[in-house]
PDB file of C-alpha atoms in Angstrom:
ATOM      1  CA  MET R   1     177.884 205.973  -0.945  1.00 78.00           C
ATOM      2  CA  SER R   2     179.055 202.233  -0.588  1.00 88.00           C
ATOM      3  CA  ASN R   3     181.426 200.406  -2.759  1.00 91.00           C
ATOM      4  CA  LEU R   4     182.392 196.883  -3.476  1.00 94.00           C
ATOM      5  CA  ARG R   5     185.233 197.176  -0.871  1.00 93.00           C
ATOM      6  CA  THR R   6     182.978 198.642   1.897  1.00 94.00           C
ATOM      7  CA  LEU R   7     179.917 196.168   1.325  1.00 97.00           C
ATOM      8  CA  VAL R   8     178.671 193.975   4.083  1.00 96.00           C
ATOM      9  CA  PHE R   9     177.111 190.647   2.918  1.00 97.00           C
ATOM     10  CA  PHE R  10     174.757 188.282   4.770  1.00 97.00           C
ATOM     11  CA  ALA R  11     173.420 184.753   4.034  1.00 96.00           C
ATOM     12  CA  THR R  12     170.049 183.471   4.876  1.00 96.00           C
ATOM     13  CA  PRO R  13     169.636 180.132   6.872  1.00 95.00           C
ATOM     14  CA  ALA R  14     169.099 177.268   4.510  1.00 94.00           C
ATOM     15  CA  HIS R  15     165.464 176.989   3.261  1.00 92.00           C
ATOM     16  CA  ASP R  16     163.880 175.072   0.678  1.00 92.00           C
ATOM     17  CA  CYS R  17     165.091 175.837  -2.922  1.00 92.00           C
ATOM     18  CA  SER R  18     162.339 177.462  -5.029  1.00 87.00           C
ATOM     19  CA  TYR R  19     163.550 175.584  -8.126  1.00 89.00           C
ATOM     20  CA  ILE R  20     164.665 172.148  -7.485  1.00 91.00           C
ATOM     21  CA  PRO R  21     162.438 169.840  -5.433  1.00 90.00           C
ATOM     22  CA  GLY R  22     163.928 168.552  -2.279  1.00 91.00           C
ATOM     23  CA  ARG R  23     167.062 170.564  -2.149  1.00 93.00           C
ATOM     24  CA  GLN R  24     167.991 173.306   0.269  1.00 94.00           C
ATOM     25  CA  ALA R  25     169.246 176.762  -0.600  1.00 96.00           C
ATOM     26  CA  THR R  26     171.187 179.545   0.676  1.00 97.00           C
ATOM     27  CA  THR R  27     171.097 183.211  -0.570  1.00 97.00           C
ATOM     28  CA  MET R  28     173.605 185.910   0.145  1.00 97.00           C
ATOM     29  CA  PHE R  29     172.566 189.366   0.214  1.00 97.00           C
ATOM     30  CA  VAL R  30     173.874 192.857   0.522  1.00 97.00           C
ATOM     31  CA  ASP R  31     173.293 194.695   3.900  1.00 96.00           C
ATOM     32  CA  PRO R  32     170.088 196.404   3.352  1.00 93.00           C
ATOM     33  CA  ARG R  33     171.484 199.592   5.024  1.00 93.00           C
ATOM     34  CA  ALA R  34     173.921 199.843   2.188  1.00 94.00           C
ATOM     35  CA  GLN R  35     173.704 202.931  -0.329  1.00 93.00           C
ATOM     36  CA  VAL R  36     173.843 201.292  -3.720  1.00 95.00           C
ATOM     37  CA  ASP R  37     173.897 203.574  -7.005  1.00 95.00           C
ATOM     38  CA  LYS R  38     173.799 202.611 -10.439  1.00 96.00           C
ATOM     39  CA  ARG R  39     177.580 202.249 -10.503  1.00 96.00           C
ATOM     40  CA  LEU R  40     177.762 199.841  -7.765  1.00 97.00           C
ATOM     41  CA  TYR R  41     174.646 198.230  -9.015  1.00 97.00           C
ATOM     42  CA  SER R  42     176.163 197.597 -12.110  1.00 97.00           C
ATOM     43  CA  GLN R  43     179.355 195.970 -10.746  1.00 97.00           C
ATOM     44  CA  LEU R  44     177.192 193.897  -8.389  1.00 97.00           C
ATOM     45  CA  THR R  45     175.253 192.533 -11.802  1.00 98.00           C
ATOM     46  CA  SER R  46     178.693 191.663 -13.215  1.00 98.00           C
ATOM     47  CA  LEU R  47     179.466 189.574 -10.432  1.00 97.00           C
ATOM     48  CA  GLY R  48     176.160 187.480 -10.729  1.00 98.00           C
ATOM     49  CA  PHE R  49     173.839 189.509  -8.239  1.00 98.00           C
ATOM     50  CA  ARG R  50     170.161 190.285  -9.078  1.00 98.00           C
ATOM     51  CA  ARG R  51     167.912 193.063  -7.655  1.00 97.00           C
ATOM     52  CA  SER R  52     164.400 192.352  -5.983  1.00 96.00           C
ATOM     53  CA  GLY R  53     163.250 195.623  -4.971  1.00 96.00           C
ATOM     54  CA  SER R  54     165.798 197.026  -2.231  1.00 95.00           C
ATOM     55  CA  HIS R  55     167.261 193.830  -2.030  1.00 96.00           C
ATOM     56  CA  TYR R  56     170.553 192.713  -4.093  1.00 97.00           C
ATOM     57  CA  TYR R  57     171.240 189.242  -3.892  1.00 97.00           C
ATOM     58  CA  ARG R  58     172.679 185.985  -5.262  1.00 97.00           C
ATOM     59  CA  PRO R  59     172.474 182.456  -4.649  1.00 96.00           C
ATOM     60  CA  HIS R  60     175.204 181.079  -2.328  1.00 96.00           C
ATOM     61  CA  CYS R  61     174.612 177.373  -1.624  1.00 95.00           C
ATOM     62  CA  GLU R  62     177.104 175.280  -0.088  1.00 89.00           C
ATOM     63  CA  HIS R  63     176.747 172.076  -2.314  1.00 88.00           C
ATOM     64  CA  CYS R  64     175.105 173.398  -5.266  1.00 94.00           C
ATOM     65  CA  ASN R  65     176.070 175.508  -8.227  1.00 93.00           C
ATOM     66  CA  ALA R  66     172.951 174.877 -10.026  1.00 95.00           C
ATOM     67  CA  CYS R  67     171.849 178.744 -10.691  1.00 96.00           C
ATOM     68  CA  VAL R  68     174.088 180.284 -13.001  1.00 97.00           C
ATOM     69  CA  PRO R  69     173.904 183.715 -14.032  1.00 98.00           C
ATOM     70  CA  VAL R  70     173.562 184.527 -17.687  1.00 98.00           C
ATOM     71  CA  ARG R  71     173.629 187.611 -20.266  1.00 98.00           C
ATOM     72  CA  LEU R  72     173.313 187.768 -24.035  1.00 98.00           C
ATOM     73  CA  LYS R  73     175.872 190.098 -25.758  1.00 96.00           C
ATOM     74  CA  VAL R  74     173.270 191.936 -28.010  1.00 97.00           C
ATOM     75  CA  GLU R  75     175.403 192.969 -30.718  1.00 96.00           C
ATOM     76  CA  ASP R  76     176.082 189.100 -31.749  1.00 97.00           C
ATOM     77  CA  PHE R  77     172.160 188.154 -31.268  1.00 97.00           C
ATOM     78  CA  MET R  78     170.481 186.913 -34.481  1.00 96.00           C
ATOM     79  CA  PRO R  79     167.023 185.960 -34.020  1.00 97.00           C
ATOM     80  CA  ASP R  80     166.258 182.437 -35.114  1.00 97.00           C
ATOM     81  CA  ARG R  81     162.882 181.634 -36.973  1.00 97.00           C
ATOM     82  CA  SER R  82     160.865 181.157 -34.097  1.00 97.00           C
ATOM     83  CA  GLN R  83     161.912 184.424 -32.679  1.00 98.00           C
ATOM     84  CA  ARG R  84     161.259 186.134 -36.113  1.00 98.00           C
ATOM     85  CA  ARG R  85     157.734 184.832 -36.128  1.00 98.00           C
ATOM     86  CA  VAL R  86     157.130 186.113 -32.711  1.00 98.00           C
ATOM     87  CA  LEU R  87     158.325 189.676 -34.012  1.00 98.00           C
ATOM     88  CA  LYS R  88     156.196 189.513 -36.765  1.00 98.00           C
ATOM     89  CA  LYS R  89     153.234 188.031 -34.837  1.00 98.00           C
ATOM     90  CA  ASN R  90     153.405 191.128 -32.560  1.00 98.00           C
ATOM     91  CA  SER R  91     154.264 193.819 -35.157  1.00 98.00           C
ATOM     92  CA  ASP R  92     150.892 195.494 -34.327  1.00 98.00           C
ATOM     93  CA  LEU R  93     151.743 196.180 -30.704  1.00 98.00           C
ATOM     94  CA  THR R  94     153.031 199.325 -29.456  1.00 98.00           C
ATOM     95  CA  CYS R  95     155.960 199.362 -26.732  1.00 98.00           C
ATOM     96  CA  ARG R  96     157.335 202.464 -24.809  1.00 97.00           C
ATOM     97  CA  MET R  97     159.226 202.674 -21.839  1.00 98.00           C
ATOM     98  CA  VAL R  98     158.041 204.537 -18.652  1.00 98.00           C
ATOM     99  CA  THR R  99     159.516 205.069 -15.102  1.00 97.00           C
ATOM    100  CA  ALA R 100     158.793 202.292 -12.763  1.00 97.00           C
ATOM    101  CA  SER R 101     155.734 203.107 -10.535  1.00 97.00           C
ATOM    102  CA  PHE R 102     152.867 201.963  -9.118  1.00 97.00           C
ATOM    103  CA  THR R 103     149.464 202.348 -10.806  1.00 98.00           C
ATOM    104  CA  GLU R 104     145.984 200.115 -10.257  1.00 98.00           C
ATOM    105  CA  ARG R 105     146.476 199.356 -14.184  1.00 98.00           C
ATOM    106  CA  TYR R 106     149.828 197.590 -13.833  1.00 98.00           C
ATOM    107  CA  TYR R 107     148.702 195.732 -10.431  1.00 98.00           C
ATOM    108  CA  ASP R 108     145.465 194.376 -12.050  1.00 98.00           C
ATOM    109  CA  LEU R 109     147.739 192.910 -14.850  1.00 98.00           C
ATOM    110  CA  TYR R 110     150.373 191.558 -12.608  1.00 98.00           C
ATOM    111  CA  SER R 111     147.426 189.929 -10.289  1.00 98.00           C
ATOM    112  CA  ARG R 112     145.615 188.216 -12.951  1.00 97.00           C
ATOM    113  CA  TYR R 113     149.234 186.999 -14.297  1.00 97.00           C
ATOM    114  CA  ILE R 114     150.008 185.709 -11.093  1.00 97.00           C
ATOM    115  CA  GLU R 115     146.833 183.971 -10.177  1.00 96.00           C
ATOM    116  CA  GLN R 116     146.401 182.597 -13.612  1.00 94.00           C
ATOM    117  CA  ARG R 117     149.947 181.398 -14.286  1.00 90.00           C
ATOM    118  CA  HIS R 118     151.948 181.055 -11.052  1.00 83.00           C
ATOM    119  CA  SER R 119     149.205 180.047  -8.498  1.00 80.00           C
ATOM    120  CA  ASP R 120     151.635 177.251  -7.322  1.00 77.00           C
ATOM    121  CA  GLY R 121     154.601 179.697  -6.861  1.00 74.00           C
ATOM    122  CA  ASP R 122     156.172 181.755  -4.010  1.00 81.00           C
ATOM    123  CA  MET R 123     154.376 184.938  -5.337  1.00 88.00           C
ATOM    124  CA  TYR R 124     150.734 183.687  -4.899  1.00 89.00           C
ATOM    125  CA  PRO R 125     148.628 185.195  -3.758  1.00 95.00           C
ATOM    126  CA  PRO R 126     149.568 188.510  -5.413  1.00 96.00           C
ATOM    127  CA  SER R 127     149.053 192.047  -3.369  1.00 97.00           C
ATOM    128  CA  ARG R 128     149.758 195.643  -3.888  1.00 97.00           C
ATOM    129  CA  GLU R 129     152.598 195.352  -1.243  1.00 97.00           C
ATOM    130  CA  GLN R 130     154.226 192.679  -3.035  1.00 97.00           C
ATOM    131  CA  PHE R 131     154.273 194.385  -6.484  1.00 98.00           C
ATOM    132  CA  THR R 132     155.558 197.693  -4.715  1.00 97.00           C
ATOM    133  CA  SER R 133     158.431 195.927  -2.930  1.00 96.00           C
ATOM    134  CA  PHE R 134     159.267 193.472  -5.612  1.00 96.00           C
ATOM    135  CA  LEU R 135     159.001 196.166  -8.758  1.00 97.00           C
ATOM    136  CA  VAL R 136     159.182 199.526  -7.493  1.00 96.00           C
ATOM    137  CA  GLU R 137     161.023 199.897  -4.190  1.00 95.00           C
ATOM    138  CA  GLY R 138     164.757 200.381  -4.767  1.00 90.00           C
ATOM    139  CA  ALA R 139     164.557 201.571  -8.187  1.00 79.00           C
ATOM    140  CA  THR R 140     167.893 202.891  -9.439  1.00 85.00           C
ATOM    141  CA  ASP R 141     167.022 203.885 -13.258  1.00 95.00           C
ATOM    142  CA  SER R 142     164.416 201.470 -13.562  1.00 97.00           C
ATOM    143  CA  TRP R 143     161.866 201.150 -15.974  1.00 98.00           C
ATOM    144  CA  PHE R 144     158.522 199.630 -17.109  1.00 98.00           C
ATOM    145  CA  LEU R 145     158.249 198.516 -20.598  1.00 98.00           C
ATOM    146  CA  GLU R 146     154.763 198.648 -21.466  1.00 98.00           C
ATOM    147  CA  ILE R 147     153.152 196.602 -24.035  1.00 98.00           C
ATOM    148  CA  LEU R 148     149.933 198.029 -25.527  1.00 98.00           C
ATOM    149  CA  ASP R 149     147.319 196.402 -28.026  1.00 98.00           C
ATOM    150  CA  GLN R 150     145.828 199.823 -29.277  1.00 97.00           C
ATOM    151  CA  ASP R 151     144.879 201.201 -25.749  1.00 95.00           C
ATOM    152  CA  GLN R 152     144.816 197.836 -23.903  1.00 98.00           C
ATOM    153  CA  LEU R 153     148.077 196.972 -21.608  1.00 98.00           C
ATOM    154  CA  VAL R 154     148.724 193.619 -22.458  1.00 98.00           C
ATOM    155  CA  GLY R 155     152.272 193.274 -21.297  1.00 98.00           C
ATOM    156  CA  LEU R 156     154.588 194.743 -18.619  1.00 98.00           C
ATOM    157  CA  ALA R 157     158.222 193.954 -18.298  1.00 98.00           C
ATOM    158  CA  ALA R 158     160.329 195.631 -15.394  1.00 98.00           C
ATOM    159  CA  VAL R 159     163.764 196.681 -16.980  1.00 98.00           C
ATOM    160  CA  ASP R 160     166.952 198.207 -15.196  1.00 98.00           C
ATOM    161  CA  LYS R 161     169.564 200.306 -17.083  1.00 98.00           C
ATOM    162  CA  LEU R 162     173.179 199.590 -16.145  1.00 98.00           C
ATOM    163  CA  ASP R 163     176.303 201.153 -16.921  1.00 97.00           C
ATOM    164  CA  GLU R 164     176.818 198.578 -19.645  1.00 97.00           C
ATOM    165  CA  GLY R 165     173.541 196.740 -20.151  1.00 98.00           C
ATOM    166  CA  LEU R 166     170.138 196.315 -19.595  1.00 98.00           C
ATOM    167  CA  SER R 167     168.889 193.997 -16.857  1.00 98.00           C
ATOM    168  CA  ALA R 168     165.469 191.963 -17.437  1.00 98.00           C
ATOM    169  CA  ILE R 169     163.872 191.788 -13.856  1.00 97.00           C
ATOM    170  CA  TYR R 170     160.413 190.478 -14.802  1.00 97.00           C
ATOM    171  CA  THR R 171     157.569 190.298 -17.235  1.00 97.00           C
ATOM    172  CA  VAL R 172     153.981 189.817 -16.992  1.00 98.00           C
ATOM    173  CA  PHE R 173     151.384 189.528 -19.525  1.00 98.00           C
ATOM    174  CA  GLU R 174     147.494 189.108 -20.045  1.00 98.00           C
ATOM    175  CA  PRO R 175     146.935 185.368 -19.834  1.00 96.00           C
ATOM    176  CA  SER R 176     144.361 185.534 -22.808  1.00 96.00           C
ATOM    177  CA  TYR R 177     147.596 186.614 -24.939  1.00 97.00           C
ATOM    178  CA  GLU R 178     149.515 183.683 -24.085  1.00 95.00           C
ATOM    179  CA  HIS R 179     149.389 182.965 -27.908  1.00 96.00           C
ATOM    180  CA  ARG R 180     151.419 185.836 -28.617  1.00 97.00           C
ATOM    181  CA  SER R 181     154.557 184.780 -26.771  1.00 97.00           C
ATOM    182  CA  LEU R 182     154.860 188.192 -25.056  1.00 98.00           C
ATOM    183  CA  GLY R 183     157.682 187.021 -22.679  1.00 96.00           C
ATOM    184  CA  THR R 184     159.825 186.085 -25.752  1.00 97.00           C
ATOM    185  CA  PHE R 185     158.765 189.331 -27.307  1.00 98.00           C
ATOM    186  CA  ALA R 186     159.647 191.490 -24.391  1.00 98.00           C
ATOM    187  CA  ILE R 187     163.241 190.156 -24.392  1.00 98.00           C
ATOM    188  CA  LEU R 188     163.536 190.685 -28.045  1.00 98.00           C
ATOM    189  CA  TRP R 189     162.451 194.406 -27.799  1.00 98.00           C
ATOM    190  CA  GLN R 190     164.831 194.839 -24.667  1.00 98.00           C
ATOM    191  CA  ILE R 191     167.630 193.534 -26.835  1.00 98.00           C
ATOM    192  CA  GLU R 192     166.709 196.025 -29.787  1.00 98.00           C
ATOM    193  CA  GLU R 193     166.602 198.658 -27.034  1.00 98.00           C
ATOM    194  CA  ALA R 194     170.019 197.879 -25.976  1.00 98.00           C
ATOM    195  CA  ASN R 195     171.412 198.010 -29.095  1.00 97.00           C
ATOM    196  CA  ARG R 196     169.784 201.486 -29.679  1.00 97.00           C
ATOM    197  CA  LEU R 197     171.079 202.469 -26.481  1.00 98.00           C
ATOM    198  CA  GLU R 198     174.628 201.403 -27.453  1.00 98.00           C
ATOM    199  CA  LEU R 199     174.673 199.063 -24.383  1.00 98.00           C
ATOM    200  CA  SER R 200     176.763 195.985 -24.628  1.00 98.00           C
ATOM    201  CA  TYR R 201     174.479 193.247 -22.708  1.00 98.00           C
ATOM    202  CA  LEU R 202     171.217 192.084 -21.568  1.00 98.00           C
ATOM    203  CA  TYR R 203     171.462 190.405 -18.092  1.00 98.00           C
ATOM    204  CA  LEU R 204     168.617 187.510 -18.112  1.00 98.00           C
ATOM    205  CA  GLY R 205     169.214 186.263 -14.419  1.00 97.00           C
ATOM    206  CA  TYR R 206     169.915 182.762 -13.515  1.00 97.00           C
ATOM    207  CA  TRP R 207     169.661 179.644 -15.791  1.00 97.00           C
ATOM    208  CA  ILE R 208     169.221 176.347 -14.048  1.00 96.00           C
ATOM    209  CA  ALA R 209     169.402 173.327 -16.147  1.00 92.00           C
ATOM    210  CA  GLU R 210     167.086 171.229 -14.336  1.00 90.00           C
ATOM    211  CA  CYS R 211     164.321 173.631 -14.101  1.00 89.00           C
ATOM    212  CA  ARG R 212     162.203 173.715 -17.178  1.00 86.00           C
ATOM    213  CA  LYS R 213     160.922 177.137 -16.967  1.00 84.00           C
ATOM    214  CA  MET R 214     164.327 178.476 -17.158  1.00 89.00           C
ATOM    215  CA  ASN R 215     164.992 176.726 -20.857  1.00 88.00           C
ATOM    216  CA  TYR R 216     163.741 179.807 -22.497  1.00 91.00           C
ATOM    217  CA  LYS R 217     166.916 181.538 -21.667  1.00 94.00           C
ATOM    218  CA  THR R 218     169.138 179.310 -23.719  1.00 93.00           C
ATOM    219  CA  ARG R 219     167.118 179.954 -27.093  1.00 94.00           C
ATOM    220  CA  PHE R 220     168.812 183.475 -26.999  1.00 96.00           C
ATOM    221  CA  GLN R 221     172.179 182.955 -28.582  1.00 94.00           C
ATOM    222  CA  PRO R 222     175.232 183.394 -28.042  1.00 93.00           C
ATOM    223  CA  ILE R 223     174.418 183.240 -24.205  1.00 96.00           C
ATOM    224  CA  GLU R 224     177.082 183.875 -21.575  1.00 97.00           C
ATOM    225  CA  ALA R 225     177.436 182.337 -18.372  1.00 97.00           C
ATOM    226  CA  LEU R 226     179.274 183.199 -15.241  1.00 98.00           C
ATOM    227  CA  ARG R 227     181.486 180.491 -14.043  1.00 94.00           C
ATOM    228  CA  ASP R 228     184.220 180.662 -11.624  1.00 91.00           C
ATOM    229  CA  GLY R 229     184.409 184.398 -11.715  1.00 93.00           C
ATOM    230  CA  HIS R 230     184.375 184.700 -15.447  1.00 96.00           C
ATOM    231  CA  TRP R 231     181.866 185.193 -18.297  1.00 98.00           C
ATOM    232  CA  GLN R 232     182.209 182.661 -21.006  1.00 96.00           C
ATOM    233  CA  VAL R 233     180.055 181.868 -23.852  1.00 95.00           C
ATOM    234  CA  MET R 234     177.881 178.956 -22.920  1.00 90.00           C
ATOM    235  CA  ASP R 235     178.512 175.630 -24.258  1.00 74.00           C
ATOM    236  CA  GLN R 236     175.180 174.252 -25.532  1.00 60.00           C
ATOM    237  CA  HIS R 237     176.419 170.619 -26.193  1.00 46.00           C
TER     238      HIS R 237
END
């Protein structure tokens, strides 16, 4: 089994940045041949890495530090008025955690979400292979949060369990349920789940000040950012 001292890392060639137009990006990733168990995955996450299928990566751009890893200390979180409204609005929904896997039911929801909400993004057009390689392959204590309106699947969130927290990987929802704010609801549910499991953190991936789609992450307070190798509460002023 690999460990931090034996890992080999690679860097991609510069490519167009997916988040900031006009910029070039470079990504560092762990050697795909490495055997990454839950303990090592947890250590990598605390160092700012993310998982996409079987790949563990983090931005490694020479002249840009815009992508900032962020996490929430769940025991200190108090929902604001807007978040309390989201919880109340969705109190009629049922949530359950199931082992991450491929089903046509999951893929149908994923496909509708990508086609209707992200047709201008890197993940369009969706495919079954894409769903599997992104959300199912490489699973290490990986789960799907099902959000159900009676028997209808209206939301699906990929969640990884780490040694000291949960990692929110990706969330999709029924486009016609946009008014329910299910993306926010999924995060609020994961915060509650981390508390129930007596875990300290919910890792939320990267926050980018110049990317409007990332703004929702700073609405969960107090949020911590990894800067210069240290996690610290992010200054919002």
